[in-house]
Amino acid sequence: MIKFKHIRSRIAFTFLTVVVAIQLAGLIPLKYALVKHANTLAEDQIDVGQRVFVSLLQHNTQSLKQATQVLAADFAFREAVATNDAETIESALESYQGRIRAQIAFYISNDENLVVGTSNAKAILKSLDARQAIIQSNAGTLQFDIVDDKPYQLITVPVKAPETIGWIVMGFAVDSQLASQINQLTHLDVTFVQKTNAKDWQLVSSTADKALSNLLLKTVADLYRQRLTLHSVDLNDQTYHLKIRALHETPDEALLVVLQGSVAPFTQDLNMLFKVMLVLTLIGVVIFAVLIWYVSRKTTEPIAELVKDADKIAMGDYETEIQVSSTDEVGYLAKAMNSMREAVLQRSLRIQRLAFNDELTGLSNRLAFNQGVHQAISTHADTQQKLSVIVINIHRFKPINQTLGRDFGDDLLRHVGQVLKQHVLSEQDMVARLDADEFAVLLQHTDQAKATRYADKIQQVFEQPVSVQGQAIDVRTGIGIALYPDHGVDEEALLNHAETALQESRAKKSPWIVYNTALEIDQSETLTLISDLKQAIQHDQLLLYIQPKIDITTRRAVGGEALIRWVHPEKGMIFPDQFIPFAEQTGVISDITNWMLLRACQVLADFQKQGLRLSLAVNLSTRDLNNMQLPAQIAHLLSSHGLEAKALKLEITEGSLMQDPERAELVVKKLAAMGLHLAIDDFGTGYSSLAYLRQLPVQELKIDRSFVMFMDKNSGDASIVKSTIDLAHNLGLMVVAEGIENEYVLNQLARLGCNEGQGYFIGKPMPEKDFSIWLQRWEGQNEIEIDIGDDLSFAINPLEDNQQPSDPFKLDNI
Ligand code: C2E
Ligand code: CA
Ligand code: CA
């Protein structure tokens, strides 16, 4: 099977093959028929020629016979015969011979006594069996004979007086004259050949040329031997038809006439005709080929176009639309390909979108951001331009999302994304959302001054509460900044360092932090801190600070929360946020808790001695809640210090319950059974539901300070606080608000029915000795106020709700 690269070649080839085959199927039989026809014509010619030859001979015989009969009937001749006048007979014979142009002439008497002949006749007679000849030619027919090695045509006519008294014999030479006479009539070559006993076959005369007639001689001899009379032979590259006729035959002698017709004259025309046909066929094939090529090209052109389009698609070009011009199958195919291409395009665009876009905000995602930074770096590599990578985090996003709903959270994220975008410095800058509440900004051509200006701007914008879904909510952000090439030469380093700076910004509560290597040292220092922490307890570096708590309705102090401080010999005061997390990870937290519980019991025992009925809350961590010995340890501590269980409060977070809920529940239930007061700390930042917490034997809920701190400026926060208080009350829990930083919030909380409060406005965490001072001042102040009037709220808070919070008194924190 032949392989074709194009359909049009296949079509052209197939059709051409069919056409050529059809033409050949016509031409080959035609050629055959033509050859056959030529042969038939040649044979016919020979046939006709032969008949013409025979009748010519008859005609010749007849006229010669008549002429001879005239002599035989001549009176003078007969008289000469009667008188045996040989001289007269001879002269009469001679004159007649001349007249009818016979070569020989003689007279033979019936008794063969008298024989008179022309001069050559005498010689002839010697060899002539005259008698036989006479008898045989009795009918006066033609008689061929070879006389003296020469062939003759003999005519015998009787001389009657009235009986036959003798015979006149006239002889005509079989020569070229006879040959050409026949030739003229028949248009056939005529050749006479003879064989005598003296000589082998020889040519007598021929109208054909010498070379041909010599060739013929051999063939004729062969044919004669085989007794074939009609034959076709190839001589000199030509086909001849031969008709052989014996004119005279004896065992020793033979005279043959050969009529010979060439096929050539007939085939010439036919060949010409065939050639014309062939040329016409060729022209036809060429025209057809061109036509087929053109038509198949026209038909396959759109397909070829489609193939090109398909190639383009294969190369990944989904954008270029396929032009559909025809309405036939090809057009249909093109349309189908177009919709296929469109579908693939849409899908790949979607995949690209999903891969590089954050669906929620429509901003770039982490992957796209990384790429963007990478690209920016590679274009900036030569120039000395700087780049800034800024990471922004929204504080407290999780509780906002939880309490105000996902839709609200989503809108808030979109809003933040918008704000970040609005304040970028140029078109090339990029804003992306990396994580739930984390955004990143890439500022091109931006040095540190410009980057911090941007951070300030963002900070400034979010100082005003954000309005989302008709609710004003306070958005706090932490911002970390890293610069190229100062803080990293690749996207990973830049982003990592920006995040480190962000963590620092959150920890230090600074609006923004620009990365510096000292931040890294801080982190590496963590390791040394861990080993230091282990010794902190033995070396008495830990301190118990107390942050006071009041009853919001009566404003009376109810006790405080015990918070830990670590005074590091070199680093000074370290806050719990910086070591509690890894103390939990390393297990040192159990020692800290034990230390804290012991110290708290000592403080409570002190309070008892002073006659103060105050409680102290201690924070428990995840590990503590998984410690089955804890209830027994606490029971021992309480009894050894002579304390009532209700004096010690325990604060647990939702997260610490989640680690190993079954074990934690067991511990919590034991503690509750002992009569300890349990509080859920940092409520609102975790994920558990109130319904779950209700199953636990807890009495108190502490609303996380992040909701309380700005609830005066921020209706969203206020509504979270309000609904939490309502829900907690419905579940029979008392509510404590922490993070009260001004009086306005305190009043707000009082109106919402919050039970207890804690915060900088009331008192910052303070050493044990400072706490008694605070207590005196606070109680003193509030007692005076309480004495003035009976409207508690008014009496304690002479300020109007909308007035700025006053600074009641300053206490040195440390
Ligand atoms: P916490 O239990 O939520 O403690 C309250 C934190 O809020 C304290 O930070 C306190 O200084 C701060 N705070 C109180 N009122 C205000 C306010 O009005 N405004 C602001 N801005 N902050 C206020 P601190 O002392 O740095 O403690 C941080 C966290 O460390 C605590 O959060 C607690 O989770 C943990 N922690 C402290 N001491 C201990 C301890 O002895 N054991 C355990 N396991 N964790 C502790
Ligand atoms: Ca706490
Ligand atoms: Ca708390």
mmCIF file with all atom_site columns, N, CA, C and O and ligand atoms in Angstrom, residues 547 561 563-565 576-577 580 589 596 619 681-682 705 709 738-741 759-760 765, ligand 1:
data_model
loop_
_atom_site.group_PDB
_atom_site.id
_atom_site.type_symbol
_atom_site.label_atom_id
_atom_site.label_alt_id
_atom_site.label_comp_id
_atom_site.label_asym_id
_atom_site.label_entity_id
_atom_site.label_seq_id
_atom_site.pdbx_PDB_ins_code
_atom_site.Cartn_x
_atom_site.Cartn_y
_atom_site.Cartn_z
_atom_site.occupancy
_atom_site.B_iso_or_equiv
_atom_site.pdbx_formal_charge
_atom_site.auth_seq_id
_atom_site.auth_comp_id
_atom_site.auth_asym_id
_atom_site.auth_atom_id
_atom_site.pdbx_PDB_model_num
ATOM   1   N N   . GLN A 1 547 ? -3.311  40.678 88.331 1.00 0.00 ? 547 GLN A N   1
ATOM   2   C CA  . GLN A 1 547 ? -4.114  41.709 87.669 1.00 0.00 ? 547 GLN A CA  1
ATOM   3   C C   . GLN A 1 547 ? -5.499  41.669 88.326 1.00 0.00 ? 547 GLN A C   1
ATOM   4   O O   . GLN A 1 547 ? -6.158  40.616 88.343 1.00 0.00 ? 547 GLN A O   1
ATOM   5   N N   . GLU A 1 561 ? -6.215  37.925 88.654 1.00 0.00 ? 561 GLU A N   1
ATOM   6   C CA  . GLU A 1 561 ? -5.678  36.818 87.867 1.00 0.00 ? 561 GLU A CA  1
ATOM   7   C C   . GLU A 1 561 ? -4.178  36.781 88.112 1.00 0.00 ? 561 GLU A C   1
ATOM   8   O O   . GLU A 1 561 ? -3.509  37.818 88.058 1.00 0.00 ? 561 GLU A O   1
ATOM   9   N N   . LEU A 1 563 ? -0.640  36.163 86.935 1.00 0.00 ? 563 LEU A N   1
ATOM   10  C CA  . LEU A 1 563 ? 0.082   36.113 85.640 1.00 0.00 ? 563 LEU A CA  1
ATOM   11  C C   . LEU A 1 563 ? 1.567   36.033 85.921 1.00 0.00 ? 563 LEU A C   1
ATOM   12  O O   . LEU A 1 563 ? 2.074   36.676 86.832 1.00 0.00 ? 563 LEU A O   1
ATOM   13  N N   . ILE A 1 564 ? 2.239   35.260 85.126 1.00 0.00 ? 564 ILE A N   1
ATOM   14  C CA  . ILE A 1 564 ? 3.641   35.000 85.406 1.00 0.00 ? 564 ILE A CA  1
ATOM   15  C C   . ILE A 1 564 ? 4.552   36.000 84.716 1.00 0.00 ? 564 ILE A C   1
ATOM   16  O O   . ILE A 1 564 ? 4.226   36.510 83.638 1.00 0.00 ? 564 ILE A O   1
ATOM   17  N N   . ARG A 1 565 ? 5.667   36.263 85.381 1.00 0.00 ? 565 ARG A N   1
ATOM   18  C CA  . ARG A 1 565 ? 6.720   37.084 84.776 1.00 0.00 ? 565 ARG A CA  1
ATOM   19  C C   . ARG A 1 565 ? 8.035   36.374 85.026 1.00 0.00 ? 565 ARG A C   1
ATOM   20  O O   . ARG A 1 565 ? 8.228   35.717 86.040 1.00 0.00 ? 565 ARG A O   1
ATOM   21  N N   . PRO A 1 576 ? 5.022   36.459 79.400 1.00 0.00 ? 576 PRO A N   1
ATOM   22  C CA  . PRO A 1 576 ? 4.651   35.050 79.216 1.00 0.00 ? 576 PRO A CA  1
ATOM   23  C C   . PRO A 1 576 ? 4.442   34.641 77.751 1.00 0.00 ? 576 PRO A C   1
ATOM   24  O O   . PRO A 1 576 ? 4.740   33.514 77.393 1.00 0.00 ? 576 PRO A O   1
ATOM   25  N N   . ASP A 1 577 ? 3.929   35.572 76.927 1.00 0.00 ? 577 ASP A N   1
ATOM   26  C CA  . ASP A 1 577 ? 3.710   35.236 75.512 1.00 0.00 ? 577 ASP A CA  1
ATOM   27  C C   . ASP A 1 577 ? 4.986   34.719 74.868 1.00 0.00 ? 577 ASP A C   1
ATOM   28  O O   . ASP A 1 577 ? 4.949   33.980 73.893 1.00 0.00 ? 577 ASP A O   1
ATOM   29  N N   . ILE A 1 580 ? 5.726   31.028 77.397 1.00 0.00 ? 580 ILE A N   1
ATOM   30  C CA  . ILE A 1 580 ? 4.700   30.026 77.703 1.00 0.00 ? 580 ILE A CA  1
ATOM   31  C C   . ILE A 1 580 ? 4.501   29.039 76.536 1.00 0.00 ? 580 ILE A C   1
ATOM   32  O O   . ILE A 1 580 ? 4.472   27.819 76.760 1.00 0.00 ? 580 ILE A O   1
ATOM   33  N N   . ILE A 1 589 ? 6.131   23.532 81.282 1.00 0.00 ? 589 ILE A N   1
ATOM   34  C CA  . ILE A 1 589 ? 4.926   24.199 81.761 1.00 0.00 ? 589 ILE A CA  1
ATOM   35  C C   . ILE A 1 589 ? 4.392   23.555 83.059 1.00 0.00 ? 589 ILE A C   1
ATOM   36  O O   . ILE A 1 589 ? 3.867   24.261 83.927 1.00 0.00 ? 589 ILE A O   1
ATOM   37  N N   . MET A 1 596 ? 3.305   28.149 90.041 1.00 0.00 ? 596 MET A N   1
ATOM   38  C CA  . MET A 1 596 ? 2.260   29.171 90.043 1.00 0.00 ? 596 MET A CA  1
ATOM   39  C C   . MET A 1 596 ? 1.185   28.832 91.085 1.00 0.00 ? 596 MET A C   1
ATOM   40  O O   . MET A 1 596 ? 0.729   29.704 91.848 1.00 0.00 ? 596 MET A O   1
ATOM   41  N N   . ASN A 1 619 ? -3.877  30.332 85.403 1.00 0.00 ? 619 ASN A N   1
ATOM   42  C CA  . ASN A 1 619 ? -4.049  29.802 84.035 1.00 0.00 ? 619 ASN A CA  1
ATOM   43  C C   . ASN A 1 619 ? -3.499  28.379 83.941 1.00 0.00 ? 619 ASN A C   1
ATOM   44  O O   . ASN A 1 619 ? -2.392  28.108 84.396 1.00 0.00 ? 619 ASN A O   1
ATOM   45  N N   . ASP A 1 681 ? -11.232 30.625 79.296 1.00 0.00 ? 681 ASP A N   1
ATOM   46  C CA  . ASP A 1 681 ? -10.431 31.835 79.004 1.00 0.00 ? 681 ASP A CA  1
ATOM   47  C C   . ASP A 1 681 ? -10.460 32.151 77.500 1.00 0.00 ? 681 ASP A C   1
ATOM   48  O O   . ASP A 1 681 ? -10.725 31.273 76.685 1.00 0.00 ? 681 ASP A O   1
ATOM   49  N N   . ASP A 1 682 ? -10.174 33.389 77.190 1.00 0.00 ? 682 ASP A N   1
ATOM   50  C CA  . ASP A 1 682 ? -10.027 33.824 75.782 1.00 0.00 ? 682 ASP A CA  1
ATOM   51  C C   . ASP A 1 682 ? -11.229 33.404 74.935 1.00 0.00 ? 682 ASP A C   1
ATOM   52  O O   . ASP A 1 682 ? -11.067 33.045 73.771 1.00 0.00 ? 682 ASP A O   1
ATOM   53  N N   . ARG A 1 705 ? -9.987  39.630 75.305 1.00 0.00 ? 705 ARG A N   1
ATOM   54  C CA  . ARG A 1 705 ? -9.785  41.085 75.381 1.00 0.00 ? 705 ARG A CA  1
ATOM   55  C C   . ARG A 1 705 ? -9.865  41.768 74.019 1.00 0.00 ? 705 ARG A C   1
ATOM   56  O O   . ARG A 1 705 ? -10.181 42.947 73.926 1.00 0.00 ? 705 ARG A O   1
ATOM   57  N N   . MET A 1 709 ? -11.556 45.415 73.985 1.00 0.00 ? 709 MET A N   1
ATOM   58  C CA  . MET A 1 709 ? -10.695 46.602 73.947 1.00 0.00 ? 709 MET A CA  1
ATOM   59  C C   . MET A 1 709 ? -11.251 47.745 73.101 1.00 0.00 ? 709 MET A C   1
ATOM   60  O O   . MET A 1 709 ? -11.128 48.905 73.452 1.00 0.00 ? 709 MET A O   1
ATOM   61  N N   . GLU A 1 738 ? -12.353 40.852 79.838 1.00 0.00 ? 738 GLU A N   1
ATOM   62  C CA  . GLU A 1 738 ? -10.974 41.313 80.092 1.00 0.00 ? 738 GLU A CA  1
ATOM   63  C C   . GLU A 1 738 ? -10.601 42.287 78.986 1.00 0.00 ? 738 GLU A C   1
ATOM   64  O O   . GLU A 1 738 ? -11.210 42.327 77.935 1.00 0.00 ? 738 GLU A O   1
ATOM   65  N N   . GLY A 1 739 ? -9.603  43.118 79.280 1.00 0.00 ? 739 GLY A N   1
ATOM   66  C CA  . GLY A 1 739 ? -9.168  44.093 78.287 1.00 0.00 ? 739 GLY A CA  1
ATOM   67  C C   . GLY A 1 739 ? -9.968  45.393 78.361 1.00 0.00 ? 739 GLY A C   1
ATOM   68  O O   . GLY A 1 739 ? -10.126 46.095 77.364 1.00 0.00 ? 739 GLY A O   1
ATOM   69  N N   . ILE A 1 740 ? -10.483 45.704 79.553 1.00 0.00 ? 740 ILE A N   1
ATOM   70  C CA  . ILE A 1 740 ? -11.209 46.977 79.694 1.00 0.00 ? 740 ILE A CA  1
ATOM   71  C C   . ILE A 1 740 ? -10.168 48.076 79.845 1.00 0.00 ? 740 ILE A C   1
ATOM   72  O O   . ILE A 1 740 ? -9.445  48.134 80.836 1.00 0.00 ? 740 ILE A O   1
ATOM   73  N N   . GLU A 1 741 ? -10.105 48.937 78.820 1.00 0.00 ? 741 GLU A N   1
ATOM   74  C CA  . GLU A 1 741 ? -9.033  49.944 78.846 1.00 0.00 ? 741 GLU A CA  1
ATOM   75  C C   . GLU A 1 741 ? -9.552  51.329 79.158 1.00 0.00 ? 741 GLU A C   1
ATOM   76  O O   . GLU A 1 741 ? -8.765  52.261 79.300 1.00 0.00 ? 741 GLU A O   1
ATOM   77  N N   . GLY A 1 759 ? -8.880  44.683 83.420 1.00 0.00 ? 759 GLY A N   1
ATOM   78  C CA  . GLY A 1 759 ? -8.266  45.432 82.330 1.00 0.00 ? 759 GLY A CA  1
ATOM   79  C C   . GLY A 1 759 ? -7.415  46.570 82.843 1.00 0.00 ? 759 GLY A C   1
ATOM   80  O O   . GLY A 1 759 ? -7.428  46.874 84.042 1.00 0.00 ? 759 GLY A O   1
ATOM   81  N N   . TYR A 1 760 ? -6.670  47.183 81.930 1.00 0.00 ? 760 TYR A N   1
ATOM   82  C CA  . TYR A 1 760 ? -5.735  48.223 82.309 1.00 0.00 ? 760 TYR A CA  1
ATOM   83  C C   . TYR A 1 760 ? -6.434  49.389 82.997 1.00 0.00 ? 760 TYR A C   1
ATOM   84  O O   . TYR A 1 760 ? -5.849  50.080 83.823 1.00 0.00 ? 760 TYR A O   1
ATOM   85  N N   . PRO A 1 765 ? -1.403  44.237 85.400 1.00 0.00 ? 765 PRO A N   1
ATOM   86  C CA  . PRO A 1 765 ? -0.804  43.210 86.237 1.00 0.00 ? 765 PRO A CA  1
ATOM   87  C C   . PRO A 1 765 ? 0.307   43.839 87.078 1.00 0.00 ? 765 PRO A C   1
ATOM   88  O O   . PRO A 1 765 ? 1.068   44.660 86.563 1.00 0.00 ? 765 PRO A O   1
HETATM 89  P P1  . C2E B 2 .   ? -4.500  35.835 79.506 1.00 0.00 ? 1   C2E B P1  1
HETATM 90  O O1  . C2E B 2 .   ? -4.777  34.696 80.371 1.00 0.00 ? 1   C2E B O1  1
HETATM 91  O O2  . C2E B 2 .   ? -5.540  36.261 78.573 1.00 0.00 ? 1   C2E B O2  1
HETATM 92  O O3  . C2E B 2 .   ? -4.087  37.012 80.392 1.00 0.00 ? 1   C2E B O3  1
HETATM 93  C C1  . C2E B 2 .   ? -4.495  38.257 80.231 1.00 0.00 ? 1   C2E B C1  1
HETATM 94  C C2  . C2E B 2 .   ? -3.522  39.030 79.451 1.00 0.00 ? 1   C2E B C2  1
HETATM 95  O O4  . C2E B 2 .   ? -4.137  40.215 79.016 1.00 0.00 ? 1   C2E B O4  1
HETATM 96  C C3  . C2E B 2 .   ? -2.297  39.483 80.265 1.00 0.00 ? 1   C2E B C3  1
HETATM 97  O O5  . C2E B 2 .   ? -1.142  39.488 79.478 1.00 0.00 ? 1   C2E B O5  1
HETATM 98  C C4  . C2E B 2 .   ? -2.649  40.925 80.606 1.00 0.00 ? 1   C2E B C4  1
HETATM 99  O O6  . C2E B 2 .   ? -1.516  41.746 80.809 1.00 0.00 ? 1   C2E B O6  1
HETATM 100 C C5  . C2E B 2 .   ? -3.400  41.333 79.403 1.00 0.00 ? 1   C2E B C5  1
HETATM 101 N N1  . C2E B 2 .   ? -4.326  42.395 79.691 1.00 0.00 ? 1   C2E B N1  1
HETATM 102 C C6  . C2E B 2 .   ? -5.168  42.479 80.757 1.00 0.00 ? 1   C2E B C6  1
HETATM 103 N N2  . C2E B 2 .   ? -5.889  43.583 80.662 1.00 0.00 ? 1   C2E B N2  1
HETATM 104 C C7  . C2E B 2 .   ? -5.534  44.220 79.533 1.00 0.00 ? 1   C2E B C7  1
HETATM 105 C C8  . C2E B 2 .   ? -5.970  45.409 78.899 1.00 0.00 ? 1   C2E B C8  1
HETATM 106 O O7  . C2E B 2 .   ? -6.833  46.181 79.393 1.00 0.00 ? 1   C2E B O7  1
HETATM 107 N N3  . C2E B 2 .   ? -5.372  45.775 77.743 1.00 0.00 ? 1   C2E B N3  1
HETATM 108 C C9  . C2E B 2 .   ? -4.411  44.958 77.185 1.00 0.00 ? 1   C2E B C9  1
HETATM 109 N N4  . C2E B 2 .   ? -3.863  45.339 76.043 1.00 0.00 ? 1   C2E B N4  1
HETATM 110 N N5  . C2E B 2 .   ? -4.000  43.822 77.763 1.00 0.00 ? 1   C2E B N5  1
HETATM 111 C C10 . C2E B 2 .   ? -4.570  43.452 78.920 1.00 0.00 ? 1   C2E B C10 1
HETATM 112 P P2  . C2E B 2 .   ? 0.125   38.733 79.934 1.00 0.00 ? 1   C2E B P2  1
HETATM 113 O O8  . C2E B 2 .   ? 0.296   38.882 81.363 1.00 0.00 ? 1   C2E B O8  1
HETATM 114 O O9  . C2E B 2 .   ? 1.211   39.168 79.022 1.00 0.00 ? 1   C2E B O9  1
HETATM 115 O O10 . C2E B 2 .   ? -0.219  37.252 79.674 1.00 0.00 ? 1   C2E B O10 1
HETATM 116 C C11 . C2E B 2 .   ? -0.335  36.767 78.437 1.00 0.00 ? 1   C2E B C11 1
HETATM 117 C C12 . C2E B 2 .   ? -0.838  35.382 78.426 1.00 0.00 ? 1   C2E B C12 1
HETATM 118 O O11 . C2E B 2 .   ? 0.130   34.487 78.990 1.00 0.00 ? 1   C2E B O11 1
HETATM 119 C C13 . C2E B 2 .   ? -2.066  35.162 79.286 1.00 0.00 ? 1   C2E B C13 1
HETATM 120 O O12 . C2E B 2 .   ? -3.183  35.557 78.659 1.00 0.00 ? 1   C2E B O12 1
HETATM 121 C C14 . C2E B 2 .   ? -1.996  33.702 79.538 1.00 0.00 ? 1   C2E B C14 1
HETATM 122 O O13 . C2E B 2 .   ? -2.594  33.002 78.494 1.00 0.00 ? 1   C2E B O13 1
HETATM 123 C C15 . C2E B 2 .   ? -0.548  33.413 79.562 1.00 0.00 ? 1   C2E B C15 1
HETATM 124 N N6  . C2E B 2 .   ? -0.079  33.280 80.941 1.00 0.00 ? 1   C2E B N6  1
HETATM 125 C C16 . C2E B 2 .   ? 0.276   34.236 81.807 1.00 0.00 ? 1   C2E B C16 1
HETATM 126 N N7  . C2E B 2 .   ? 0.622   33.679 82.993 1.00 0.00 ? 1   C2E B N7  1
HETATM 127 C C17 . C2E B 2 .   ? 0.469   32.329 82.869 1.00 0.00 ? 1   C2E B C17 1
HETATM 128 C C18 . C2E B 2 .   ? 0.673   31.198 83.772 1.00 0.00 ? 1   C2E B C18 1
HETATM 129 O O14 . C2E B 2 .   ? 1.045   31.313 84.916 1.00 0.00 ? 1   C2E B O14 1
HETATM 130 N N8  . C2E B 2 .   ? 0.421   29.953 83.294 1.00 0.00 ? 1   C2E B N8  1
HETATM 131 C C19 . C2E B 2 .   ? -0.037  29.783 82.029 1.00 0.00 ? 1   C2E B C19 1
HETATM 132 N N9  . C2E B 2 .   ? -0.287  28.572 81.623 1.00 0.00 ? 1   C2E B N9  1
HETATM 133 N N10 . C2E B 2 .   ? -0.226  30.814 81.168 1.00 0.00 ? 1   C2E B N10 1
HETATM 134 C C20 . C2E B 2 .   ? 0.018   32.076 81.591 1.00 0.00 ? 1   C2E B C20 1
#
